[in-house]
Short mmCIF file of C-alpha atoms in Angstrom, two decimals:
data_model
loop_
_atom_site.label_atom_id
_atom_site.label_comp_id
_atom_site.label_asym_id
_atom_site.label_seq_id
_atom_site.Cartn_x
_atom_site.Cartn_y
_atom_site.Cartn_z
CA MET A 305 25.88 -19.53 -1.70
CA ILE A 306 28.72 -21.44 -0.01
CA LYS A 307 31.33 -19.27 1.69
CA PRO A 308 34.62 -20.69 0.37
CA MET A 309 36.66 -19.66 3.40
CA VAL A 310 34.44 -21.24 6.06
CA PRO A 311 36.54 -23.93 7.81
CA ILE A 312 35.10 -27.42 7.90
CA GLU A 313 33.70 -28.42 11.29
CA LEU A 314 31.95 -31.69 10.39
CA VAL A 315 32.63 -34.49 7.92
CA ILE A 316 29.46 -36.29 6.81
CA PHE A 317 29.95 -39.76 5.33
CA ASP A 318 27.61 -41.63 3.07
CA CYS A 319 27.57 -45.33 4.01
CA ASP A 320 27.26 -47.68 1.01
CA GLY A 321 30.25 -47.38 -1.28
CA VAL A 322 32.03 -44.87 0.99
CA LEU A 323 32.39 -46.66 4.32
CA VAL A 324 31.50 -50.20 3.30
CA ASP A 325 32.13 -51.80 -0.08
CA SER A 326 28.49 -52.77 -0.48
CA GLU A 327 27.72 -51.27 -3.88
CA VAL A 328 29.82 -53.98 -5.55
CA ILE A 329 27.45 -56.42 -3.83
CA ALA A 330 24.22 -54.57 -4.57
CA VAL A 331 24.80 -53.98 -8.29
CA PRO A 332 25.07 -57.66 -9.37
CA VAL A 333 22.16 -58.57 -7.08
CA LEU A 334 19.97 -56.00 -8.85
CA VAL A 335 21.11 -57.26 -12.26
CA GLN A 336 20.13 -60.78 -11.14
CA LEU A 337 16.71 -59.62 -9.95
CA GLY A 338 16.10 -57.85 -13.23
CA GLN A 339 16.77 -61.10 -15.08
CA GLU A 340 14.49 -63.05 -12.74
CA TYR A 341 11.54 -60.65 -12.89
CA GLY A 342 11.57 -59.49 -16.50
CA TRP A 343 13.49 -56.22 -16.40
CA PRO A 344 16.83 -56.82 -18.15
CA LEU A 345 19.39 -54.40 -16.70
CA THR A 346 23.08 -53.91 -17.32
CA GLU A 347 25.40 -53.00 -14.45
CA ALA A 348 25.71 -49.50 -15.92
CA GLU A 349 21.91 -49.12 -15.93
CA VAL A 350 21.69 -50.31 -12.31
CA ILE A 351 24.30 -47.76 -11.27
CA GLU A 352 22.44 -45.02 -13.14
CA LEU A 353 18.99 -45.88 -11.79
CA PHE A 354 19.46 -47.32 -8.31
CA VAL A 355 22.81 -46.46 -6.69
CA GLY A 356 22.74 -43.73 -4.05
CA ARG A 357 18.97 -43.64 -3.69
CA SER A 358 16.75 -44.75 -0.83
CA GLN A 359 15.04 -48.11 -0.60
CA THR A 360 11.70 -46.29 -0.91
CA ALA A 361 12.78 -44.55 -4.13
CA ASN A 362 14.13 -47.77 -5.60
CA HIS A 363 10.95 -49.64 -4.68
CA ALA A 364 8.88 -46.95 -6.42
CA LEU A 365 11.05 -47.35 -9.52
CA VAL A 366 10.31 -51.07 -9.65
CA VAL A 367 6.60 -50.44 -9.03
CA GLU A 368 6.52 -48.10 -12.02
CA ARG A 369 8.14 -50.71 -14.24
CA LEU A 370 6.73 -54.03 -12.94
CA GLY A 371 3.78 -53.22 -10.66
CA GLU A 372 3.31 -53.24 -6.88
CA GLU A 373 3.01 -57.00 -6.41
CA THR A 374 6.25 -57.79 -8.24
CA ALA A 375 8.01 -54.83 -6.62
CA GLN A 376 7.17 -56.17 -3.18
CA VAL A 377 8.68 -59.56 -4.01
CA TRP A 378 11.68 -57.84 -5.65
CA THR A 379 12.39 -55.75 -2.54
CA GLU A 380 12.09 -58.73 -0.19
CA ARG A 381 14.34 -60.81 -2.42
CA PHE A 382 16.89 -57.99 -2.68
CA LEU A 383 17.13 -57.65 1.10
CA GLU A 384 17.54 -61.41 1.45
CA LEU A 385 20.28 -61.71 -1.18
CA HIS A 386 22.02 -58.54 -0.01
CA ASP A 387 22.16 -59.74 3.60
CA GLU A 388 23.56 -63.09 2.50
CA ALA A 389 26.28 -61.39 0.47
CA VAL A 390 27.12 -59.01 3.33
CA ASP A 391 27.52 -61.92 5.73
CA ALA A 392 29.65 -63.78 3.20
CA GLY A 393 32.35 -61.15 3.04
CA LEU A 394 31.51 -57.44 3.21
CA ARG A 395 34.57 -55.29 3.88
CA PRO A 396 35.26 -51.64 4.57
CA VAL A 397 36.14 -49.60 1.50
CA ASP A 398 39.83 -50.07 0.77
CA GLY A 399 41.89 -47.55 2.75
CA LEU A 400 38.91 -46.33 4.80
CA PRO A 401 39.97 -47.61 8.26
CA GLU A 402 43.40 -46.01 7.88
CA ALA A 403 41.81 -42.73 6.78
CA LEU A 404 39.35 -42.67 9.69
CA ALA A 405 42.20 -43.14 12.16
CA GLN A 406 43.75 -39.87 10.96
CA ILE A 407 40.61 -37.70 10.89
CA THR A 408 40.30 -35.53 14.00
CA LEU A 409 37.21 -33.50 13.03
CA PRO A 410 33.75 -34.60 14.21
CA THR A 411 32.15 -37.12 11.85
CA CYS A 412 28.74 -38.67 11.24
CA VAL A 413 26.92 -40.87 8.72
CA ALA A 414 24.00 -39.73 6.54
CA SER A 415 22.77 -42.50 4.28
CA SER A 416 19.92 -43.47 1.99
CA GLY A 417 19.92 -46.83 3.78
CA THR A 418 17.74 -47.77 6.71
CA HIS A 419 19.07 -47.92 10.27
CA GLU A 420 18.60 -51.70 10.22
CA LYS A 421 20.71 -52.02 7.08
CA MET A 422 23.46 -49.78 8.47
CA ARG A 423 23.58 -51.68 11.76
CA HIS A 424 24.14 -54.80 9.70
CA THR A 425 26.74 -53.47 7.25
CA LEU A 426 28.63 -51.21 9.67
CA GLY A 427 28.44 -53.88 12.36
CA ARG A 428 29.75 -56.56 10.02
CA THR A 429 32.75 -54.43 9.08
CA GLY A 430 33.54 -53.25 12.63
CA LEU A 431 32.66 -49.62 11.89
CA PHE A 432 29.40 -49.26 13.80
CA GLY A 433 31.09 -48.35 17.09
CA HIS A 434 33.07 -45.57 15.42
CA PHE A 435 29.86 -43.76 14.43
CA GLU A 436 27.35 -44.99 17.01
CA GLY A 437 24.93 -42.23 18.05
CA ARG A 438 25.82 -40.18 14.95
CA ILE A 439 24.10 -42.22 12.23
CA PHE A 440 21.25 -40.66 10.23
CA SER A 441 18.96 -42.36 7.72
CA ALA A 442 16.83 -41.04 4.87
CA THR A 443 13.91 -42.76 6.62
CA GLU A 444 14.01 -39.86 9.12
CA VAL A 445 13.28 -37.17 6.50
CA GLY A 446 10.67 -36.46 3.88
CA ARG A 447 12.80 -36.81 0.76
CA GLY A 448 15.82 -38.93 -0.07
CA LYS A 449 18.85 -37.94 -2.15
CA PRO A 450 19.22 -36.05 -4.48
CA ALA A 451 17.12 -33.80 -2.20
CA PRO A 452 19.25 -32.20 0.55
CA ASP A 453 17.02 -33.27 3.46
CA ILE A 454 19.21 -35.99 4.99
CA PHE A 455 22.35 -33.83 4.97
CA LEU A 456 20.54 -30.84 6.46
CA HIS A 457 19.05 -33.14 9.11
CA ALA A 458 22.50 -34.48 9.98
CA ALA A 459 24.02 -30.99 10.21
CA ARG A 460 21.16 -29.73 12.37
CA SER A 461 21.40 -32.76 14.66
CA MET A 462 25.15 -32.25 15.03
CA GLY A 463 24.75 -28.50 15.63
CA VAL A 464 26.86 -27.44 12.64
CA ASP A 465 26.07 -24.86 9.94
CA PRO A 466 25.68 -26.51 6.50
CA ALA A 467 28.41 -24.27 5.07
CA ALA A 468 30.86 -25.80 7.56
CA CYS A 469 30.06 -29.38 6.50
CA LEU A 470 32.02 -31.55 4.08
CA VAL A 471 30.22 -34.54 2.56
CA VAL A 472 31.99 -37.69 1.36
CA GLU A 473 29.87 -39.35 -1.32
CA ASP A 474 30.17 -41.83 -4.16
CA SER A 475 26.99 -41.27 -6.21
CA PRO A 476 25.63 -38.49 -8.44
CA ALA A 477 22.51 -38.34 -6.26
CA GLY A 478 24.72 -37.84 -3.20
CA VAL A 479 26.91 -35.03 -4.52
CA THR A 480 23.79 -33.35 -5.94
CA ALA A 481 22.18 -33.53 -2.49
CA ALA A 482 25.30 -32.03 -0.89
CA ARG A 483 25.27 -29.10 -3.32
CA ALA A 484 21.57 -28.54 -2.70
CA ALA A 485 22.30 -28.46 1.04
CA GLY A 486 24.95 -25.75 0.57
CA MET A 487 27.77 -28.12 1.50
CA ARG A 488 31.07 -28.89 -0.15
CA SER A 489 31.74 -32.49 -1.10
CA LEU A 490 34.40 -35.04 -1.91
CA GLY A 491 33.30 -37.45 -4.63
CA TYR A 492 34.83 -40.91 -4.24
CA ALA A 493 35.33 -42.47 -7.67
CA GLY A 494 37.19 -45.59 -6.52
CA GLY A 495 34.04 -47.70 -6.52
CA VAL A 496 31.26 -48.30 -9.06
CA THR A 497 30.64 -44.70 -10.14
CA ALA A 498 32.77 -43.14 -12.88
CA ALA A 499 34.63 -39.97 -11.90
CA GLU A 500 32.97 -37.85 -14.59
CA ARG A 501 29.55 -38.48 -13.07
CA LEU A 502 30.65 -36.88 -9.79
CA VAL A 503 32.25 -33.75 -11.20
CA GLY A 504 30.51 -30.46 -10.43
CA PRO A 505 30.52 -27.27 -8.35
CA ASP A 506 32.08 -27.44 -4.87
CA THR A 507 33.11 -31.07 -5.40
CA VAL A 508 36.61 -32.54 -5.46
CA VAL A 509 36.76 -36.00 -7.05
CA PHE A 510 39.28 -38.57 -5.79
CA GLU A 511 39.90 -42.30 -6.24
CA ASP A 512 42.02 -43.43 -3.28
CA MET A 513 40.39 -43.34 0.17
CA ARG A 514 43.84 -43.05 1.74
CA ARG A 515 43.95 -39.47 0.42
CA LEU A 516 40.90 -38.47 2.45
CA PRO A 517 42.77 -36.97 5.47
CA GLU A 518 44.90 -34.70 3.26
CA LEU A 519 41.86 -33.63 1.23
CA ILE A 520 39.99 -32.72 4.41
CA ALA A 521 43.04 -30.89 5.76
CA ALA A 522 43.08 -28.70 2.63
CA TYR A 523 39.75 -27.21 3.74
CA GLN A 524 41.29 -26.24 7.08
CA ALA A 525 44.18 -24.25 5.59
#
């Protein structure tokens, strides 16, 4: 059980949709791929099935629906289209750079994405240097979100008790993983995920990233 009075010592950020506005890129790309390869998907269905999960988990989902051969082509095509879109104009999440400048607690990144993907997206948006050396990927653990493995790995690597960690997430899989890790979370609903899908125990939902410093400060009072 989480001890409600434990002060926060570490803020753990998800990457896609929290630091970089990449989910708005990924969702239409996945809708497009569904049309191309015979799996019609709405944006809502893409958000429900794919957002917040690891590349391995998403690949397995496509395998189950379309078979290994098609899934391999799908994954390669997704990476190609995603990289093109990132290079064409990926930006930090609105208000994120201003919020980071005000946060004095230690921070790190724990994402479902690969290190290669994060180097690309965080590098493109000028955020990589802010977190360099403190970036953790689901490829380093056995299970991706909604399992708690990546968050526990990040806390262990940073030398902080899970109960003293605060996770900033934007997906149901992410806030579920935080709860399973025994961590409190802030659910960002200013992107593609509806606020009601983030609501739950030990989670405060918010829509403006500029509020992040004050929300973190509330855990220090």
